[in-house]
């Protein structure tokens, strides 16, 4: 990923944070991490924050902007998406970042953790979205 792409990702996270924190009665993300040495920054969002994020176009924009191979989505047990074994021997899912956040937001205790990482240190992955139970 180019420096411009990384800069864009940083801007999106700042914008996403502002959108989530400014969304009505949503509270601040309960776990935020910024570790430049490890190449990681992101947050574990509460259910309310996940609902707020899912209601914005941020994840749809990310889905349209980044290479699908640059994202990693980890599903929670409540997910209706079935993983499949790809030809390369790795487990894959057909779900977008936005769909995964929507699915988590629809659960009474669902949430997401969204992390942006240095693709060099994380096997080409720059966006990680994990569905979480509360």
mmCIF file of N, CA and C in Angstrom:
data_model
loop_
_atom_site.group_PDB
_atom_site.id
_atom_site.type_symbol
_atom_site.label_atom_id
_atom_site.label_comp_id
_atom_site.label_asym_id
_atom_site.label_seq_id
_atom_site.Cartn_x
_atom_site.Cartn_y
_atom_site.Cartn_z
ATOM 1 N N UNK A 1 0.842 -1.163 0.000
ATOM 2 C CA UNK A 1 0.000 0.000 0.000
ATOM 3 C C UNK A 1 0.884 1.221 0.000
ATOM 4 N N UNK A 2 0.479 2.219 -0.718
ATOM 5 C CA UNK A 2 1.237 3.456 -0.835
ATOM 6 C C UNK A 2 1.067 4.308 0.415
ATOM 7 N N UNK A 3 1.956 5.289 0.546
ATOM 8 C CA UNK A 3 1.843 6.232 1.664
ATOM 9 C C UNK A 3 0.515 6.973 1.592
ATOM 10 N N UNK A 4 0.062 7.279 0.371
ATOM 11 C CA UNK A 4 -1.225 7.955 0.213
ATOM 12 C C UNK A 4 -2.362 7.083 0.737
ATOM 13 N N UNK A 5 -2.312 5.785 0.421
ATOM 14 C CA UNK A 5 -3.348 4.870 0.897
ATOM 15 C C UNK A 5 -3.355 4.759 2.410
ATOM 16 N N UNK A 6 -2.166 4.722 3.012
ATOM 17 C CA UNK A 6 -2.083 4.647 4.470
ATOM 18 C C UNK A 6 -2.602 5.945 5.078
ATOM 19 N N UNK A 7 -2.244 7.070 4.470
ATOM 20 C CA UNK A 7 -2.753 8.352 4.951
ATOM 21 C C UNK A 7 -4.267 8.425 4.866
ATOM 22 N N UNK A 8 -4.820 7.890 3.797
ATOM 23 C CA UNK A 8 -6.274 7.855 3.640
ATOM 24 C C UNK A 8 -6.900 7.003 4.736
ATOM 25 N N UNK A 9 -6.290 5.846 5.017
ATOM 26 C CA UNK A 9 -6.807 4.964 6.069
ATOM 27 C C UNK A 9 -6.783 5.659 7.422
ATOM 28 N N UNK A 10 -5.702 6.385 7.704
ATOM 29 C CA UNK A 10 -5.612 7.122 8.966
ATOM 30 C C UNK A 10 -6.730 8.157 9.042
ATOM 31 N N UNK A 11 -6.949 8.877 7.958
ATOM 32 C CA UNK A 11 -8.023 9.860 7.929
ATOM 33 C C UNK A 11 -9.385 9.240 8.161
ATOM 34 N N UNK A 12 -9.598 8.062 7.596
ATOM 35 C CA UNK A 12 -10.880 7.369 7.766
ATOM 36 C C UNK A 12 -11.098 7.002 9.218
ATOM 37 N N UNK A 13 -10.054 6.508 9.867
ATOM 38 C CA UNK A 13 -10.201 6.121 11.265
ATOM 39 C C UNK A 13 -10.525 7.333 12.127
ATOM 40 N N UNK A 14 -9.855 8.446 11.876
ATOM 41 C CA UNK A 14 -10.153 9.663 12.632
ATOM 42 C C UNK A 14 -11.599 10.082 12.383
ATOM 43 N N UNK A 15 -12.022 10.034 11.125
ATOM 44 C CA UNK A 15 -13.392 10.386 10.778
ATOM 45 C C UNK A 15 -14.377 9.411 11.417
ATOM 46 N N UNK A 16 -14.051 8.116 11.366
ATOM 47 C CA UNK A 16 -14.916 7.097 11.963
ATOM 48 C C UNK A 16 -15.038 7.320 13.462
ATOM 49 N N UNK A 17 -13.928 7.613 14.105
ATOM 50 C CA UNK A 17 -13.963 7.857 15.546
ATOM 51 C C UNK A 17 -14.835 9.046 15.876
ATOM 52 N N UNK A 18 -14.707 10.106 15.103
ATOM 53 C CA UNK A 18 -15.524 11.294 15.336
ATOM 54 C C UNK A 18 -16.996 10.983 15.108
ATOM 55 N N UNK A 19 -17.294 10.204 14.076
ATOM 56 C CA UNK A 19 -18.691 9.853 13.777
ATOM 57 C C UNK A 19 -19.285 9.004 14.889
ATOM 58 N N UNK A 20 -18.499 8.041 15.379
ATOM 59 C CA UNK A 20 -19.004 7.151 16.426
ATOM 60 C C UNK A 20 -19.172 7.899 17.735
ATOM 61 N N UNK A 21 -18.164 8.684 18.135
ATOM 62 C CA UNK A 21 -18.244 9.416 19.388
ATOM 63 C C UNK A 21 -19.343 10.467 19.323
ATOM 64 N N UNK A 22 -19.544 11.062 18.154
ATOM 65 C CA UNK A 22 -20.556 12.094 18.021
ATOM 66 C C UNK A 22 -21.951 11.567 17.747
ATOM 67 N N UNK A 23 -22.129 10.269 17.720
ATOM 68 C CA UNK A 23 -23.420 9.681 17.359
ATOM 69 C C UNK A 23 -24.326 9.557 18.573
ATOM 70 N N UNK A 24 -25.060 10.596 18.849
ATOM 71 C CA UNK A 24 -26.068 10.552 19.909
ATOM 72 C C UNK A 24 -25.483 10.188 21.255
ATOM 73 N N UNK A 25 -26.011 9.114 21.857
ATOM 74 C CA UNK A 25 -25.587 8.746 23.196
ATOM 75 C C UNK A 25 -24.485 7.697 23.201
ATOM 76 N N UNK A 26 -23.835 7.483 22.075
ATOM 77 C CA UNK A 26 -22.741 6.513 22.048
ATOM 78 C C UNK A 26 -21.610 7.001 22.939
ATOM 79 N N UNK A 27 -20.987 6.068 23.630
ATOM 80 C CA UNK A 27 -19.871 6.416 24.501
ATOM 81 C C UNK A 27 -18.573 6.258 23.735
ATOM 82 N N UNK A 28 -17.503 6.752 24.310
ATOM 83 C CA UNK A 28 -16.199 6.621 23.653
ATOM 84 C C UNK A 28 -15.800 5.156 23.601
ATOM 85 N N UNK A 29 -15.083 4.790 22.566
ATOM 86 C CA UNK A 29 -14.634 3.411 22.411
ATOM 87 C C UNK A 29 -13.960 2.949 23.697
ATOM 88 N N UNK A 30 -14.323 1.785 24.175
ATOM 89 C CA UNK A 30 -13.813 1.347 25.468
ATOM 90 C C UNK A 30 -12.404 0.770 25.403
ATOM 91 N N UNK A 31 -11.860 0.588 24.240
ATOM 92 C CA UNK A 31 -10.497 0.083 24.130
ATOM 93 C C UNK A 31 -9.880 0.610 22.842
ATOM 94 N N UNK A 32 -9.011 1.592 22.977
ATOM 95 C CA UNK A 32 -8.335 2.172 21.825
ATOM 96 C C UNK A 32 -6.850 1.887 21.967
ATOM 97 N N UNK A 33 -6.214 1.525 20.858
ATOM 98 C CA UNK A 33 -4.783 1.240 20.899
ATOM 99 C C UNK A 33 -4.103 1.927 19.730
ATOM 100 N N UNK A 34 -3.030 2.612 20.031
ATOM 101 C CA UNK A 34 -2.172 3.208 19.021
ATOM 102 C C UNK A 34 -0.754 2.793 19.364
ATOM 103 N N UNK A 35 -0.158 1.960 18.527
ATOM 104 C CA UNK A 35 1.189 1.458 18.763
ATOM 105 C C UNK A 35 1.966 1.508 17.449
ATOM 106 N N UNK A 36 2.585 2.661 17.136
ATOM 107 C CA UNK A 36 3.308 2.793 15.878
ATOM 108 C C UNK A 36 4.424 1.773 15.708
ATOM 109 N N UNK A 37 5.088 1.407 16.798
ATOM 110 C CA UNK A 37 6.180 0.431 16.699
ATOM 111 C C UNK A 37 5.673 -0.923 16.214
ATOM 112 N N UNK A 38 4.476 -1.300 16.641
ATOM 113 C CA UNK A 38 3.888 -2.575 16.214
ATOM 114 C C UNK A 38 3.104 -2.420 14.917
ATOM 115 N N UNK A 39 2.851 -1.178 14.506
ATOM 116 C CA UNK A 39 2.100 -0.939 13.282
ATOM 117 C C UNK A 39 0.617 -1.188 13.437
ATOM 118 N N UNK A 40 0.053 -0.832 14.604
ATOM 119 C CA UNK A 40 -1.352 -1.120 14.900
ATOM 120 C C UNK A 40 -2.041 0.109 15.479
ATOM 121 N N UNK A 41 -3.252 0.382 15.015
ATOM 122 C CA UNK A 41 -4.133 1.300 15.727
ATOM 123 C C UNK A 41 -5.566 0.943 15.406
ATOM 124 N N UNK A 42 -6.426 1.121 16.394
ATOM 125 C CA UNK A 42 -7.824 0.797 16.218
ATOM 126 C C UNK A 42 -8.543 0.775 17.543
ATOM 127 N N UNK A 43 -9.748 0.218 17.546
ATOM 128 C CA UNK A 43 -10.566 0.235 18.749
ATOM 129 C C UNK A 43 -11.519 -0.954 18.782
ATOM 130 N N UNK A 44 -11.821 -1.376 19.998
ATOM 131 C CA UNK A 44 -12.897 -2.331 20.237
ATOM 132 C C UNK A 44 -14.131 -1.493 20.534
ATOM 133 N N UNK A 45 -15.169 -1.650 19.738
ATOM 134 C CA UNK A 45 -16.362 -0.822 19.886
ATOM 135 C C UNK A 45 -17.443 -1.535 20.677
ATOM 136 N N UNK A 46 -18.189 -0.770 21.451
ATOM 137 C CA UNK A 46 -19.345 -1.305 22.158
ATOM 138 C C UNK A 46 -20.457 -1.573 21.140
ATOM 139 N N UNK A 47 -21.539 -2.157 21.600
ATOM 140 C CA UNK A 47 -22.681 -2.401 20.716
ATOM 141 C C UNK A 47 -23.219 -1.079 20.157
ATOM 142 N N UNK A 48 -23.365 -0.094 21.031
ATOM 143 C CA UNK A 48 -23.899 1.193 20.605
ATOM 144 C C UNK A 48 -22.989 1.845 19.567
ATOM 145 N N UNK A 49 -21.682 1.762 19.759
ATOM 146 C CA UNK A 49 -20.724 2.325 18.810
ATOM 147 C C UNK A 49 -20.756 1.562 17.488
ATOM 148 N N UNK A 50 -20.948 0.258 17.566
ATOM 149 C CA UNK A 50 -21.045 -0.560 16.355
ATOM 150 C C UNK A 50 -22.277 -0.175 15.548
ATOM 151 N N UNK A 51 -23.394 0.029 16.224
ATOM 152 C CA UNK A 51 -24.621 0.472 15.543
ATOM 153 C C UNK A 51 -24.373 1.817 14.868
ATOM 154 N N UNK A 52 -23.696 2.729 15.571
ATOM 155 C CA UNK A 52 -23.411 4.048 14.993
ATOM 156 C C UNK A 52 -22.502 3.917 13.777
ATOM 157 N N UNK A 53 -21.455 3.118 13.869
ATOM 158 C CA UNK A 53 -20.537 2.940 12.744
ATOM 159 C C UNK A 53 -21.246 2.295 11.557
ATOM 160 N N UNK A 54 -22.082 1.297 11.821
ATOM 161 C CA UNK A 54 -22.806 0.619 10.741
ATOM 162 C C UNK A 54 -23.772 1.563 10.039
ATOM 163 N N UNK A 55 -24.186 2.617 10.724
ATOM 164 C CA UNK A 55 -25.103 3.582 10.137
ATOM 165 C C UNK A 55 -24.428 4.668 9.307
ATOM 166 N N UNK A 56 -23.129 4.587 9.173
ATOM 167 C CA UNK A 56 -22.385 5.562 8.369
ATOM 168 C C UNK A 56 -21.906 4.886 7.078
ATOM 169 N N UNK A 57 -21.486 5.664 6.087
ATOM 170 C CA UNK A 57 -20.953 5.077 4.854
ATOM 171 C C UNK A 57 -19.461 4.728 4.931
ATOM 172 N N UNK A 58 -18.860 4.854 6.093
ATOM 173 C CA UNK A 58 -17.412 4.666 6.227
ATOM 174 C C UNK A 58 -16.970 3.281 5.770
ATOM 175 N N UNK A 59 -17.609 2.238 6.273
ATOM 176 C CA UNK A 59 -17.179 0.878 5.923
ATOM 177 C C UNK A 59 -17.493 0.552 4.467
ATOM 178 N N UNK A 60 -18.582 1.093 3.943
ATOM 179 C CA UNK A 60 -18.869 0.890 2.521
ATOM 180 C C UNK A 60 -17.780 1.524 1.671
ATOM 181 N N UNK A 61 -17.308 2.687 2.096
ATOM 182 C CA UNK A 61 -16.234 3.349 1.370
ATOM 183 C C UNK A 61 -14.953 2.515 1.445
ATOM 184 N N UNK A 62 -14.652 1.994 2.617
ATOM 185 C CA UNK A 62 -13.467 1.134 2.742
ATOM 186 C C UNK A 62 -13.596 -0.096 1.855
ATOM 187 N N UNK A 63 -14.788 -0.709 1.849
ATOM 188 C CA UNK A 63 -15.011 -1.892 1.002
ATOM 189 C C UNK A 63 -14.738 -1.575 -0.463
ATOM 190 N N UNK A 64 -15.116 -0.371 -0.895
ATOM 191 C CA UNK A 64 -14.946 0.012 -2.297
ATOM 192 C C UNK A 64 -13.525 0.481 -2.603
ATOM 193 N N UNK A 65 -12.764 0.831 -1.575
ATOM 194 C CA UNK A 65 -11.456 1.448 -1.776
ATOM 195 C C UNK A 65 -10.286 0.478 -1.646
ATOM 196 N N UNK A 66 -10.329 -0.394 -0.655
ATOM 197 C CA UNK A 66 -9.174 -1.270 -0.436
ATOM 198 C C UNK A 66 -9.317 -2.575 -1.207
ATOM 199 N N UNK A 67 -8.207 -3.171 -1.506
ATOM 200 C CA UNK A 67 -8.173 -4.478 -2.145
ATOM 201 C C UNK A 67 -8.773 -5.498 -1.178
ATOM 202 N N UNK A 68 -9.698 -6.360 -1.630
ATOM 203 C CA UNK A 68 -10.296 -7.344 -0.717
ATOM 204 C C UNK A 68 -9.257 -8.205 0.003
ATOM 205 N N UNK A 69 -8.119 -8.435 -0.621
ATOM 206 C CA UNK A 69 -7.067 -9.213 0.023
ATOM 207 C C UNK A 69 -6.368 -8.474 1.143
ATOM 208 N N UNK A 70 -6.613 -7.161 1.267
ATOM 209 C CA UNK A 70 -5.971 -6.359 2.307
ATOM 210 C C UNK A 70 -6.804 -6.305 3.583
ATOM 211 N N UNK A 71 -7.954 -6.964 3.579
ATOM 212 C CA UNK A 71 -8.816 -6.977 4.753
ATOM 213 C C UNK A 71 -8.905 -8.363 5.356
ATOM 214 N N UNK A 72 -9.153 -8.405 6.645
ATOM 215 C CA UNK A 72 -9.346 -9.662 7.354
ATOM 216 C C UNK A 72 -10.589 -9.507 8.209
ATOM 217 N N UNK A 73 -11.540 -10.406 8.046
ATOM 218 C CA UNK A 73 -12.776 -10.369 8.825
ATOM 219 C C UNK A 73 -12.876 -11.664 9.606
ATOM 220 N N UNK A 74 -13.016 -11.523 10.918
ATOM 221 C CA UNK A 74 -13.196 -12.689 11.790
ATOM 222 C C UNK A 74 -14.625 -12.661 12.307
ATOM 223 N N UNK A 75 -15.354 -13.736 12.068
ATOM 224 C CA UNK A 75 -16.774 -13.790 12.406
ATOM 225 C C UNK A 75 -17.008 -14.343 13.804
ATOM 226 N N UNK A 76 -18.056 -13.853 14.442
ATOM 227 C CA UNK A 76 -18.490 -14.358 15.746
ATOM 228 C C UNK A 76 -19.414 -15.552 15.532
ATOM 229 N N UNK A 77 -19.659 -16.330 16.581
ATOM 230 C CA UNK A 77 -20.546 -17.493 16.447
ATOM 231 C C UNK A 77 -21.948 -17.151 15.965
ATOM 232 N N UNK A 78 -22.426 -15.939 16.196
ATOM 233 C CA UNK A 78 -23.774 -15.573 15.757
ATOM 234 C C UNK A 78 -23.855 -15.278 14.261
ATOM 235 N N UNK A 79 -22.731 -15.202 13.579
ATOM 236 C CA UNK A 79 -22.734 -14.859 12.156
ATOM 237 C C UNK A 79 -23.498 -15.892 11.338
ATOM 238 N N UNK A 80 -24.221 -15.395 10.352
ATOM 239 C CA UNK A 80 -24.942 -16.272 9.428
ATOM 240 C C UNK A 80 -24.107 -16.595 8.186
ATOM 241 N N UNK A 81 -22.908 -16.035 8.102
ATOM 242 C CA UNK A 81 -22.033 -16.238 6.954
ATOM 243 C C UNK A 81 -21.228 -17.520 7.137
ATOM 244 N N UNK A 82 -21.263 -18.367 6.136
ATOM 245 C CA UNK A 82 -20.548 -19.637 6.191
ATOM 246 C C UNK A 82 -19.152 -19.502 5.585
ATOM 247 N N UNK A 83 -18.113 -19.819 6.343
ATOM 248 C CA UNK A 83 -16.767 -19.817 5.752
ATOM 249 C C UNK A 83 -16.608 -20.991 4.788
ATOM 250 N N UNK A 84 -15.683 -20.854 3.858
ATOM 251 C CA UNK A 84 -15.412 -21.939 2.920
ATOM 252 C C UNK A 84 -13.901 -22.084 2.769
ATOM 253 N N UNK A 85 -13.466 -23.274 2.393
ATOM 254 C CA UNK A 85 -12.060 -23.564 2.173
ATOM 255 C C UNK A 85 -11.720 -23.221 0.726
ATOM 256 N N UNK A 86 -10.854 -22.235 0.545
ATOM 257 C CA UNK A 86 -10.486 -21.779 -0.795
ATOM 258 C C UNK A 86 -9.434 -22.691 -1.416
ATOM 259 N N UNK A 87 -9.199 -22.492 -2.698
ATOM 260 C CA UNK A 87 -8.217 -23.296 -3.428
ATOM 261 C C UNK A 87 -6.818 -23.190 -2.842
ATOM 262 N N UNK A 88 -6.509 -22.068 -2.193
ATOM 263 C CA UNK A 88 -5.174 -21.894 -1.609
ATOM 264 C C UNK A 88 -5.044 -22.554 -0.236
ATOM 265 N N UNK A 89 -6.099 -23.252 0.212
ATOM 266 C CA UNK A 89 -6.062 -23.961 1.486
ATOM 267 C C UNK A 89 -6.414 -23.092 2.687
ATOM 268 N N UNK A 90 -6.778 -21.832 2.459
ATOM 269 C CA UNK A 90 -7.146 -20.931 3.547
ATOM 270 C C UNK A 90 -8.660 -20.799 3.629
ATOM 271 N N UNK A 91 -9.153 -20.610 4.860
ATOM 272 C CA UNK A 91 -10.579 -20.393 5.057
ATOM 273 C C UNK A 91 -10.917 -18.953 4.698
ATOM 274 N N UNK A 92 -11.996 -18.769 3.958
ATOM 275 C CA UNK A 92 -12.422 -17.454 3.486
ATOM 276 C C UNK A 92 -13.913 -17.274 3.771
ATOM 277 N N UNK A 93 -14.359 -16.025 3.704
ATOM 278 C CA UNK A 93 -15.780 -15.711 3.827
ATOM 279 C C UNK A 93 -16.151 -14.711 2.743
ATOM 280 N N UNK A 94 -17.379 -14.801 2.267
ATOM 281 C CA UNK A 94 -17.909 -13.815 1.319
ATOM 282 C C UNK A 94 -18.762 -12.840 2.112
ATOM 283 N N UNK A 95 -18.108 -11.834 2.682
ATOM 284 C CA UNK A 95 -18.808 -10.802 3.446
ATOM 285 C C UNK A 95 -17.936 -9.550 3.400
ATOM 286 N N UNK A 96 -18.573 -8.404 3.328
ATOM 287 C CA UNK A 96 -17.832 -7.142 3.315
ATOM 288 C C UNK A 96 -17.682 -6.624 4.745
ATOM 289 N N UNK A 97 -16.826 -5.630 4.914
ATOM 290 C CA UNK A 97 -16.666 -4.996 6.221
ATOM 291 C C UNK A 97 -18.007 -4.428 6.693
ATOM 292 N N UNK A 98 -18.718 -3.773 5.776
ATOM 293 C CA UNK A 98 -20.004 -3.168 6.128
ATOM 294 C C UNK A 98 -21.030 -4.236 6.516
ATOM 295 N N UNK A 99 -21.085 -5.328 5.754
ATOM 296 C CA UNK A 99 -22.034 -6.402 6.075
ATOM 297 C C UNK A 99 -21.720 -7.017 7.439
ATOM 298 N N UNK A 100 -20.442 -7.194 7.731
ATOM 299 C CA UNK A 100 -20.049 -7.778 9.023
ATOM 300 C C UNK A 100 -20.440 -6.854 10.173
ATOM 301 N N UNK A 101 -20.255 -5.543 9.996
ATOM 302 C CA UNK A 101 -20.652 -4.593 11.034
ATOM 303 C C UNK A 101 -22.175 -4.553 11.182
ATOM 304 N N UNK A 102 -22.903 -4.575 10.068
ATOM 305 C CA UNK A 102 -24.371 -4.614 10.122
ATOM 306 C C UNK A 102 -24.861 -5.846 10.866
ATOM 307 N N UNK A 103 -24.238 -6.980 10.575
ATOM 308 C CA UNK A 103 -24.617 -8.237 11.224
ATOM 309 C C UNK A 103 -24.388 -8.141 12.735
ATOM 310 N N UNK A 104 -23.261 -7.565 13.143
ATOM 311 C CA UNK A 104 -22.970 -7.407 14.568
ATOM 312 C C UNK A 104 -23.942 -6.417 15.210
ATOM 313 N N UNK A 105 -24.228 -5.333 14.509
ATOM 314 C CA UNK A 105 -25.143 -4.316 15.039
ATOM 315 C C UNK A 105 -26.546 -4.874 15.250
ATOM 316 N N UNK A 106 -26.934 -5.856 14.458
ATOM 317 C CA UNK A 106 -28.269 -6.457 14.568
ATOM 318 C C UNK A 106 -28.409 -7.357 15.795
ATOM 319 N N UNK A 107 -27.297 -7.736 16.409
ATOM 320 C CA UNK A 107 -27.324 -8.568 17.610
ATOM 321 C C UNK A 107 -27.449 -7.680 18.839
ATOM 322 N N UNK A 108 -28.199 -8.111 19.833
ATOM 323 C CA UNK A 108 -28.376 -7.268 21.025
ATOM 324 C C UNK A 108 -27.071 -7.062 21.781
ATOM 325 N N UNK A 109 -26.133 -7.970 21.646
ATOM 326 C CA UNK A 109 -24.847 -7.825 22.337
ATOM 327 C C UNK A 109 -23.673 -7.817 21.362
ATOM 328 N N UNK A 110 -23.940 -7.613 20.076
ATOM 329 C CA UNK A 110 -22.882 -7.656 19.071
ATOM 330 C C UNK A 110 -22.087 -6.373 19.004
ATOM 331 N N UNK A 111 -20.837 -6.515 18.642
ATOM 332 C CA UNK A 111 -19.960 -5.375 18.464
ATOM 333 C C UNK A 111 -18.896 -5.725 17.455
ATOM 334 N N UNK A 112 -18.024 -4.777 17.184
ATOM 335 C CA UNK A 112 -16.885 -5.056 16.321
ATOM 336 C C UNK A 112 -15.636 -4.424 16.922
ATOM 337 N N UNK A 113 -14.529 -5.001 16.561
ATOM 338 C CA UNK A 113 -13.229 -4.386 16.794
ATOM 339 C C UNK A 113 -12.690 -4.090 15.405
ATOM 340 N N UNK A 114 -12.222 -2.869 15.187
ATOM 341 C CA UNK A 114 -11.670 -2.518 13.890
ATOM 342 C C UNK A 114 -10.259 -1.996 14.110
ATOM 343 N N UNK A 115 -9.329 -2.622 13.391
ATOM 344 C CA UNK A 115 -7.910 -2.319 13.563
ATOM 345 C C UNK A 115 -7.287 -2.076 12.204
ATOM 346 N N UNK A 116 -6.477 -1.051 12.128
ATOM 347 C CA UNK A 116 -5.688 -0.770 10.935
ATOM 348 C C UNK A 116 -4.252 -1.143 11.264
ATOM 349 N N UNK A 117 -3.634 -1.892 10.366
ATOM 350 C CA UNK A 117 -2.302 -2.412 10.638
ATOM 351 C C UNK A 117 -1.349 -2.132 9.483
ATOM 352 N N UNK A 118 -0.079 -2.191 9.793
ATOM 353 C CA UNK A 118 0.965 -2.052 8.786
ATOM 354 C C UNK A 118 0.937 -3.320 7.934
ATOM 355 N N UNK A 119 0.615 -3.209 6.643
ATOM 356 C CA UNK A 119 0.506 -4.412 5.817
ATOM 357 C C UNK A 119 1.813 -5.197 5.692
ATOM 358 N N UNK A 120 2.943 -4.545 5.867
ATOM 359 C CA UNK A 120 4.229 -5.247 5.811
ATOM 360 C C UNK A 120 4.364 -6.199 6.997
ATOM 361 N N UNK A 121 3.917 -5.766 8.160
ATOM 362 C CA UNK A 121 4.033 -6.573 9.374
ATOM 363 C C UNK A 121 2.895 -7.578 9.535
ATOM 364 N N UNK A 122 1.806 -7.418 8.759
ATOM 365 C CA UNK A 122 0.624 -8.261 8.941
ATOM 366 C C UNK A 122 0.215 -8.965 7.652
ATOM 367 N N UNK A 123 1.173 -9.530 6.969
ATOM 368 C CA UNK A 123 0.929 -10.380 5.805
ATOM 369 C C UNK A 123 0.015 -9.717 4.766
ATOM 370 N N UNK A 124 0.248 -8.428 4.514
ATOM 371 C CA UNK A 124 -0.524 -7.712 3.505
ATOM 372 C C UNK A 124 -1.865 -7.198 3.972
ATOM 373 N N UNK A 125 -2.237 -7.489 5.194
ATOM 374 C CA UNK A 125 -3.540 -7.053 5.724
ATOM 375 C C UNK A 125 -3.412 -5.666 6.338
ATOM 376 N N UNK A 126 -4.324 -4.767 5.975
ATOM 377 C CA UNK A 126 -4.289 -3.432 6.566
ATOM 378 C C UNK A 126 -5.555 -3.086 7.346
ATOM 379 N N UNK A 127 -6.619 -3.849 7.168
ATOM 380 C CA UNK A 127 -7.851 -3.622 7.926
ATOM 381 C C UNK A 127 -8.292 -4.963 8.505
ATOM 382 N N UNK A 128 -8.497 -4.980 9.810
ATOM 383 C CA UNK A 128 -8.995 -6.171 10.498
ATOM 384 C C UNK A 128 -10.311 -5.788 11.155
ATOM 385 N N UNK A 129 -11.366 -6.529 10.890
ATOM 386 C CA UNK A 129 -12.649 -6.300 11.546
ATOM 387 C C UNK A 129 -13.060 -7.609 12.188
ATOM 388 N N UNK A 130 -13.227 -7.580 13.486
ATOM 389 C CA UNK A 130 -13.625 -8.773 14.236
ATOM 390 C C UNK A 130 -14.997 -8.541 14.846
ATOM 391 N N UNK A 131 -15.912 -9.450 14.582
ATOM 392 C CA UNK A 131 -17.207 -9.390 15.236
ATOM 393 C C UNK A 131 -17.001 -9.894 16.667
ATOM 394 N N UNK A 132 -17.612 -9.212 17.618
ATOM 395 C CA UNK A 132 -17.435 -9.606 19.016
ATOM 396 C C UNK A 132 -18.779 -9.660 19.722
ATOM 397 N N UNK A 133 -18.927 -10.613 20.605
ATOM 398 C CA UNK A 133 -20.067 -10.505 21.522
ATOM 399 C C UNK A 133 -19.699 -9.463 22.555
ATOM 400 N N UNK A 134 -20.675 -8.912 23.180
ATOM 401 C CA UNK A 134 -20.433 -7.849 24.165
ATOM 402 C C UNK A 134 -19.638 -8.367 25.333
#
